[in-house]
Coordinates of C-alpha atoms and ligand atoms in Angstrom, one line a residue:
M832 CA 0.0 -0.1 -0.2
K833 CA 1.3 3.4 -0.9
Y834 CA 0.6 6.1 2.0
E835 CA 0.1 9.6 1.8
I836 CA 2.8 11.4 3.6
K837 CA 2.5 15.2 3.6
V838 CA 5.9 17.0 3.2
S839 CA 6.8 20.3 4.5
K840 CA 10.5 21.3 3.9
T841 CA 12.7 23.6 5.8
Q842 CA 13.4 27.0 4.7
Q843 CA 16.7 27.0 6.3
S844 CA 18.8 23.7 5.8
Q845 CA 21.6 23.2 8.5
L846 CA 23.8 21.1 6.2
P847 CA 26.1 23.9 5.4
N848 CA 27.0 24.0 9.3
L849 CA 28.2 20.3 9.1
D850 CA 31.8 19.3 9.0
F851 CA 31.7 15.8 7.5
N852 CA 35.2 15.1 8.9
H853 CA 34.2 16.1 12.6
I854 CA 30.8 14.8 13.5
P855 CA 30.1 14.2 17.3
F856 CA 28.1 10.9 17.5
G857 CA 24.4 11.4 18.1
K858 CA 24.4 15.2 18.5
V859 CA 23.8 16.5 15.0
F860 CA 20.5 16.0 13.4
S861 CA 19.5 16.2 9.7
D862 CA 16.9 18.9 8.5
H863 CA 13.7 16.8 8.5
M864 CA 11.7 14.1 10.7
F865 CA 8.9 12.0 10.0
I866 CA 5.9 12.1 12.3
A867 CA 2.7 9.9 12.6
D868 CA 0.0 10.1 15.1
Y869 CA -1.9 6.9 16.4
R870 CA -5.5 8.1 17.4
E871 CA -8.8 5.9 17.3
G872 CA -7.1 3.1 16.3
E873 CA -5.1 4.2 13.3
W874 CA -2.1 5.9 12.1
Q875 CA -3.0 9.5 11.1
D876 CA -1.5 12.8 9.8
L877 CA 1.7 11.0 8.3
R878 CA 4.0 13.8 7.6
I879 CA 7.7 15.0 7.1
V880 CA 8.4 18.1 8.8
P881 CA 11.4 20.3 9.5
F882 CA 13.3 18.9 12.6
Q883 CA 11.6 20.4 15.5
N884 CA 10.9 20.1 19.5
F885 CA 7.7 18.4 20.7
S886 CA 5.6 20.2 23.3
L887 CA 4.7 17.6 26.1
H888 CA 1.9 17.9 28.8
P889 CA 3.3 17.3 32.2
A890 CA 1.2 14.1 32.4
N891 CA 2.5 12.7 29.2
M892 CA 2.3 9.0 30.1
T893 CA 5.8 8.0 28.6
L894 CA 7.5 10.4 31.0
H895 CA 6.1 8.4 34.0
Y896 CA 5.4 4.9 32.8
S897 CA 8.0 4.4 30.0
Q898 CA 5.9 3.0 27.3
T899 CA 8.5 3.9 24.6
I900 CA 10.4 1.8 22.2
F901 CA 12.9 2.4 19.4
E902 CA 15.1 1.1 16.6
G903 CA 18.5 1.9 15.3
M904 CA 19.8 1.4 11.8
K905 CA 22.0 3.1 9.3
A906 CA 21.7 4.4 5.7
S907 CA 25.0 4.7 3.5
K908 CA 26.1 5.7 0.3
D909 CA 28.0 3.1 -1.9
V910 CA 31.0 4.4 -3.9
N911 CA 28.9 5.5 -6.6
G912 CA 26.9 7.7 -4.3
N913 CA 23.7 5.6 -4.0
P914 CA 22.1 5.9 -0.8
L915 CA 21.4 2.5 0.8
L916 CA 19.7 0.8 3.6
M917 CA 20.7 -2.5 5.0
R918 CA 17.8 -4.8 6.1
P919 CA 15.4 -2.2 7.0
E920 CA 12.7 -4.9 7.1
M921 CA 14.2 -6.5 9.9
H922 CA 14.1 -3.4 11.9
A923 CA 10.3 -3.0 11.0
Q924 CA 9.6 -6.5 12.3
R925 CA 11.6 -5.9 15.4
L926 CA 10.0 -2.6 16.2
N927 CA 6.6 -4.6 16.1
L928 CA 7.6 -7.2 18.5
S929 CA 8.7 -4.5 20.8
A930 CA 5.5 -2.9 20.4
D931 CA 3.5 -6.2 21.0
R932 CA 5.6 -6.7 24.2
M933 CA 4.9 -3.1 25.5
V934 CA 1.1 -3.1 24.5
M935 CA 1.6 -0.5 21.7
P936 CA 0.2 -0.6 18.1
N937 CA 2.0 -2.0 15.4
V938 CA 3.5 0.4 12.5
P939 CA 2.5 -1.4 9.2
E940 CA 6.0 -2.6 7.8
D941 CA 5.0 -1.0 4.4
L942 CA 4.6 2.3 6.2
F943 CA 7.7 2.0 8.2
L944 CA 9.8 1.4 4.9
Q945 CA 7.9 4.2 3.1
A946 CA 8.3 6.6 5.6
I947 CA 12.2 6.0 5.9
H948 CA 12.6 5.9 2.2
E949 CA 11.0 9.3 1.7
L950 CA 12.7 11.0 4.6
I951 CA 16.0 9.7 3.5
A952 CA 15.3 10.8 -0.1
I953 CA 14.8 14.2 1.3
D954 CA 17.7 14.2 3.5
Q955 CA 20.1 12.2 1.5
A956 CA 22.9 15.1 1.1
W957 CA 23.4 14.6 5.0
I958 CA 24.8 10.9 4.2
P959 CA 28.5 10.9 4.3
P960 CA 30.2 9.8 1.1
A961 CA 31.6 6.2 1.1
D962 CA 35.1 7.1 1.4
M963 CA 34.3 8.9 4.7
E964 CA 33.1 5.7 6.1
G965 CA 30.4 7.5 8.1
S966 CA 26.6 6.9 7.7
L967 CA 23.3 8.2 8.4
Y968 CA 21.9 6.9 11.6
V969 CA 18.2 6.3 11.5
R970 CA 16.2 6.4 14.6
P971 CA 12.7 5.4 14.5
Y972 CA 10.7 5.2 17.8
M973 CA 7.2 5.4 19.1
F974 CA 6.0 6.7 22.4
A975 CA 2.9 7.2 24.5
T976 CA 1.1 10.3 24.2
D977 CA -2.0 10.3 26.6
E978 CA -2.0 12.8 29.2
F979 CA -3.1 10.6 32.1
I980 CA -1.9 9.5 35.5
G981 CA -2.5 5.8 36.2
V982 CA -0.9 2.6 35.0
K983 CA -2.5 1.4 31.7
P984 CA -1.5 1.2 28.1
S985 CA -2.1 4.7 26.3
D986 CA -4.7 5.0 23.8
T987 CA -2.6 7.5 21.7
Y988 CA 1.0 7.4 20.4
K989 CA 3.4 9.1 18.1
F990 CA 5.6 7.3 15.8
V991 CA 8.7 9.5 14.6
I992 CA 11.9 9.0 12.6
F993 CA 14.9 11.3 12.7
T994 CA 18.4 10.9 11.4
C995 CA 21.8 11.7 12.6
P996 CA 24.8 11.9 10.3
V997 CA 27.8 9.7 12.1
G998 CA 31.3 9.7 11.2
A999 CA 33.4 6.6 11.1
Y1000 CA 32.9 4.7 14.5
Y1001 CA 36.2 3.3 15.8
S1002 CA 35.7 2.0 19.3
K1003 CA 38.6 1.3 21.0
P1004 CA 39.0 -2.1 22.4
V1005 CA 37.1 -2.4 25.6
N1006 CA 38.0 -4.0 28.9
L1007 CA 34.9 -5.6 30.5
I1008 CA 33.8 -7.1 33.7
T1009 CA 31.1 -9.9 34.4
E1010 CA 28.2 -8.3 36.2
Q1011 CA 27.9 -10.3 39.4
K1012 CA 24.9 -8.4 41.1
Y1013 CA 22.6 -6.5 38.6
V1014 CA 20.9 -7.9 35.8
R1015 CA 19.9 -6.3 32.5
A1016 CA 17.2 -8.9 31.8
V1017 CA 15.7 -12.2 32.7
N1018 CA 13.3 -14.5 30.6
G1019 CA 9.9 -13.0 30.8
L1020 CA 10.9 -9.4 31.3
T1021 CA 11.3 -6.9 28.5
G1022 CA 15.0 -8.0 27.5
E1023 CA 14.0 -9.0 23.8
A1024 CA 12.2 -5.6 23.3
K1025 CA 14.2 -2.5 22.5
A1026 CA 12.1 -0.7 25.2
G1027 CA 13.6 2.5 26.7
G1028 CA 13.2 1.2 30.3
N1029 CA 15.8 -1.6 29.6
Y1030 CA 18.4 1.1 28.9
A1031 CA 17.6 3.2 32.0
S1032 CA 18.3 0.2 34.3
S1033 CA 21.5 -0.4 32.7
L1034 CA 22.9 2.8 33.7
Y1035 CA 23.6 2.2 37.2
P1036 CA 25.7 -1.1 36.8
A1037 CA 27.5 0.5 33.9
K1038 CA 28.4 3.4 36.2
K1039 CA 29.6 1.3 39.0
A1040 CA 31.7 -0.7 36.3
H1041 CA 33.2 2.7 35.1
E1042 CA 34.1 3.6 38.8
K1043 CA 36.1 0.3 39.0
G1044 CA 37.8 1.2 35.6
Y1045 CA 36.0 -1.0 33.4
D1046 CA 34.4 0.3 29.8
Q1047 CA 31.3 -2.1 30.3
V1048 CA 29.8 -5.1 31.9
I1049 CA 28.8 -8.4 30.5
W1050 CA 25.4 -9.1 31.5
M1051 CA 24.8 -12.5 33.0
E1052 CA 21.7 -14.4 33.7
S1053 CA 20.5 -14.4 37.5
P1054 CA 20.6 -15.8 40.1
E1055 CA 23.8 -17.8 39.4
F1056 CA 25.7 -15.2 37.4
K1057 CA 27.3 -17.8 35.3
K1058 CA 25.4 -17.9 32.0
I1059 CA 26.6 -14.9 29.6
Q1060 CA 24.0 -12.9 27.9
E1061 CA 25.2 -9.5 26.3
V1062 CA 27.7 -6.9 26.4
G1063 CA 26.4 -3.3 27.1
T1064 CA 24.2 -2.8 24.2
M1065 CA 25.6 -5.3 22.0
N1066 CA 25.5 -9.0 21.1
L1067 CA 28.4 -11.1 22.3
F1068 CA 30.6 -13.3 20.2
F1069 CA 33.7 -15.6 21.3
V1070 CA 36.0 -17.4 19.0
I1071 CA 37.2 -20.4 20.7
G1072 CA 39.8 -22.7 18.8
D1073 CA 38.2 -22.3 15.1
K1074 CA 34.7 -22.1 16.4
V1075 CA 32.7 -19.1 16.8
V1076 CA 29.8 -19.1 19.5
T1077 CA 27.4 -16.6 20.7
P1078 CA 24.8 -16.9 23.4
A1079 CA 21.4 -18.2 22.2
T1080 CA 18.7 -15.6 22.1
T1081 CA 16.1 -17.3 24.2
G1082 CA 13.9 -14.8 25.9
A1083 CA 16.3 -12.0 27.8
I1084 CA 18.6 -11.2 24.9
L1085 CA 17.7 -8.6 22.0
R1086 CA 17.8 -10.3 18.8
G1087 CA 20.3 -8.2 17.1
I1088 CA 20.2 -7.8 13.4
T1089 CA 24.2 -7.4 13.2
M1090 CA 24.4 -10.8 15.1
D1091 CA 22.2 -12.4 12.4
C1092 CA 24.2 -11.1 9.4
F1093 CA 27.5 -12.3 11.3
K1094 CA 25.8 -15.8 11.7
T1095 CA 24.9 -15.8 8.0
I1096 CA 28.4 -14.5 6.8
L1097 CA 30.2 -17.1 8.9
K1098 CA 28.1 -20.0 7.8
D1099 CA 28.6 -19.1 4.1
K1100 CA 32.4 -18.9 4.5
G1101 CA 32.3 -22.5 6.2
I1102 CA 33.2 -21.2 9.7
T1103 CA 31.6 -23.2 12.4
V1104 CA 29.2 -20.7 14.4
E1105 CA 27.0 -21.9 17.4
S1106 CA 24.2 -20.1 18.9
R1107 CA 23.7 -21.7 22.5
D1108 CA 24.1 -21.2 26.2
I1109 CA 27.5 -20.2 27.0
Y1110 CA 28.7 -20.3 30.7
I1111 CA 31.6 -18.2 32.0
D1112 CA 33.5 -21.4 33.2
E1113 CA 33.7 -22.5 29.4
I1114 CA 35.3 -19.2 28.7
L1115 CA 37.7 -19.4 31.6
E1116 CA 38.8 -23.1 30.7
A1117 CA 39.4 -21.8 27.0
Y1118 CA 41.4 -19.0 28.0
M1119 CA 43.5 -21.2 30.5
D1120 CA 43.9 -23.3 27.3
G1121 CA 45.2 -20.6 25.1
E1122 CA 42.0 -21.2 22.8
L1123 CA 40.2 -18.0 23.6
K1124 CA 41.3 -16.2 20.5
E1125 CA 38.7 -13.2 20.2
A1126 CA 35.8 -11.7 22.0
F1127 CA 33.7 -9.0 20.6
G1128 CA 30.5 -7.2 20.8
A1129 CA 28.3 -6.9 17.5
G1130 CA 25.7 -4.0 17.0
T1131 CA 24.6 -1.5 14.3
A1132 CA 26.7 1.5 15.7
A1133 CA 30.1 0.1 15.8
V1134 CA 29.6 -3.2 14.0
V1135 CA 32.3 -4.9 15.9
S1136 CA 33.5 -3.7 19.3
H1137 CA 36.8 -5.7 20.0
I1138 CA 37.3 -6.8 23.7
A1139 CA 40.8 -6.5 25.3
S1140 CA 40.2 -8.1 28.4
I1141 CA 37.5 -9.7 30.5
T1142 CA 37.7 -9.7 34.4
H1143 CA 35.6 -12.5 36.2
E1144 CA 35.9 -12.4 40.0
E1145 CA 39.7 -12.7 40.5
T1146 CA 40.5 -13.5 37.1
L1147 CA 41.8 -11.1 34.4
M1148 CA 41.5 -12.5 31.1
T1149 CA 43.8 -10.6 28.4
L1150 CA 43.0 -11.3 24.8
P1151 CA 45.2 -11.5 21.9
P1152 CA 46.2 -8.1 20.0
I1153 CA 43.6 -6.9 17.6
S1154 CA 45.7 -7.2 14.5
E1155 CA 45.7 -11.0 15.1
R1156 CA 42.0 -11.2 15.2
K1157 CA 40.7 -12.8 11.9
I1158 CA 37.1 -13.2 12.5
G1159 CA 36.0 -10.0 14.0
N1160 CA 38.4 -7.8 11.6
M1161 CA 36.8 -10.0 8.6
L1162 CA 33.1 -9.5 9.7
K1163 CA 33.5 -5.6 10.3
A1164 CA 35.2 -5.5 6.6
E1165 CA 32.3 -7.4 5.3
I1166 CA 29.6 -5.3 6.6
D1167 CA 31.5 -2.2 6.0
G1168 CA 32.2 -3.4 2.3
L1169 CA 28.5 -4.4 1.9
R1170 CA 27.4 -0.7 3.0
A1171 CA 29.8 0.8 0.7
G1172 CA 28.8 -1.5 -2.2
T1173 CA 32.2 -3.2 -2.4
V1174 CA 31.2 -6.5 -1.3
E1175 CA 28.8 -8.6 -3.4
D1176 CA 25.2 -8.4 -1.7
K1177 CA 24.8 -12.1 -2.1
F1178 CA 22.1 -12.6 0.5
G1179 CA 20.0 -9.5 -1.0
W1180 CA 20.1 -7.5 2.2
L1181 CA 20.7 -4.1 0.7
T1182 CA 17.9 -1.6 -0.3
K1183 CA 18.5 1.2 -2.6
I1184 CA 16.7 4.6 -1.6
N1185 CA 14.8 5.9 -4.7
V1186 CA 16.1 9.2 -4.6
G1187 CA 13.2 10.4 -6.8
V1188 CA 10.7 9.9 -4.0
G1189 CA 9.7 13.0 -2.3
A1190 CA 13.0 14.8 -3.1
Ligands
LIG1849 C1 20.7 -4.4 24.2 C2 21.3 -4.6 22.7 N1 21.7 -5.7 22.3 C3 22.2 -5.8 21.1 C4 22.1 -4.8 20.2 C5 22.7 -5.1 18.8 O1 21.4 -4.9 17.7 P1 21.6 -4.6 16.4 O2 22.8 -5.5 15.7 O3 20.3 -4.9 15.6 O4 22.0 -3.1 16.4 C6 21.5 -3.7 20.5 C7 21.5 -2.3 19.7 O5 20.6 -2.4 19.0 C8 21.3 -3.5 21.8 O6 20.6 -2.4 22.3

């Protein structure tokens, strides 16, 4: 279905103020945003407008009860300057899984995709060129808009998409500690959803870890704190011998789209990848045997975030130098290459933005 999206363009583009060589992550916003309002059981007033503030009633339900979900993906330009998206339909589907869990309305997948295409077509000049290795971060999100005090699902919502240009994201190798007291999620809670509250509750343990000199925590399953879940806001991979292992997503772990890409690429290259329960004892044993070759986080922002060390209780595991890490470096190069159009899109993950639309 083709939706009618009303477009009003900015009179004053902020693009001339952007220095593509120095873009602070998440602080610069492109000229336009998409907004839809959910009222009386349907999405209404679909519009692309100049980037602007909202005005919120003090009793806005999101501010009190956190009925809010989001997605994060990237638009890039290939070496010929064509704007591309990678697996946007997976993000649409995950947004709706999050919506179901948080008793929020679904956004029809075709509306989600059309809105992103039209928005990016209008702001495509904000996508850094392929040789700069940056991208346009796309943030779709939905939040409750009822003005009401009392815990219940809101009857009205806003679905919004804005975009931020981001530079090449080289995360330095991180030093991690296994979390032994706090949890990010347990089966049955909202860990599988990309719900705002999950991130709020992760801040305190992360702050405690920073105070002890670590960059982030490895989330473990309570109450034993032995089974490994995720790292910060990324899925986790280990290379043990010639095998790659990643925790199975069985209820408490976000089903990362980067993780899914990695599993497909690894299988395609004939590398064994296992998605299963992983306990810290197995990692300690592999380390003692000299078999723990790599560990890395996987997520949209950094693609691969190499792990320099993991501390578990009294044991510090220092991993091999990054230059020796074949798997993590290969996976990052594959994803970056796909986004730049220099690696063949053999799985059909890339979608070209039709720049004629709405421009
Ligand atoms: C908790 C959490 N885990 C994993 C991921 C990685 O997911 P993706 O690869 O879809 O970005 C993210 C980021 O979205 C996240 O917030």
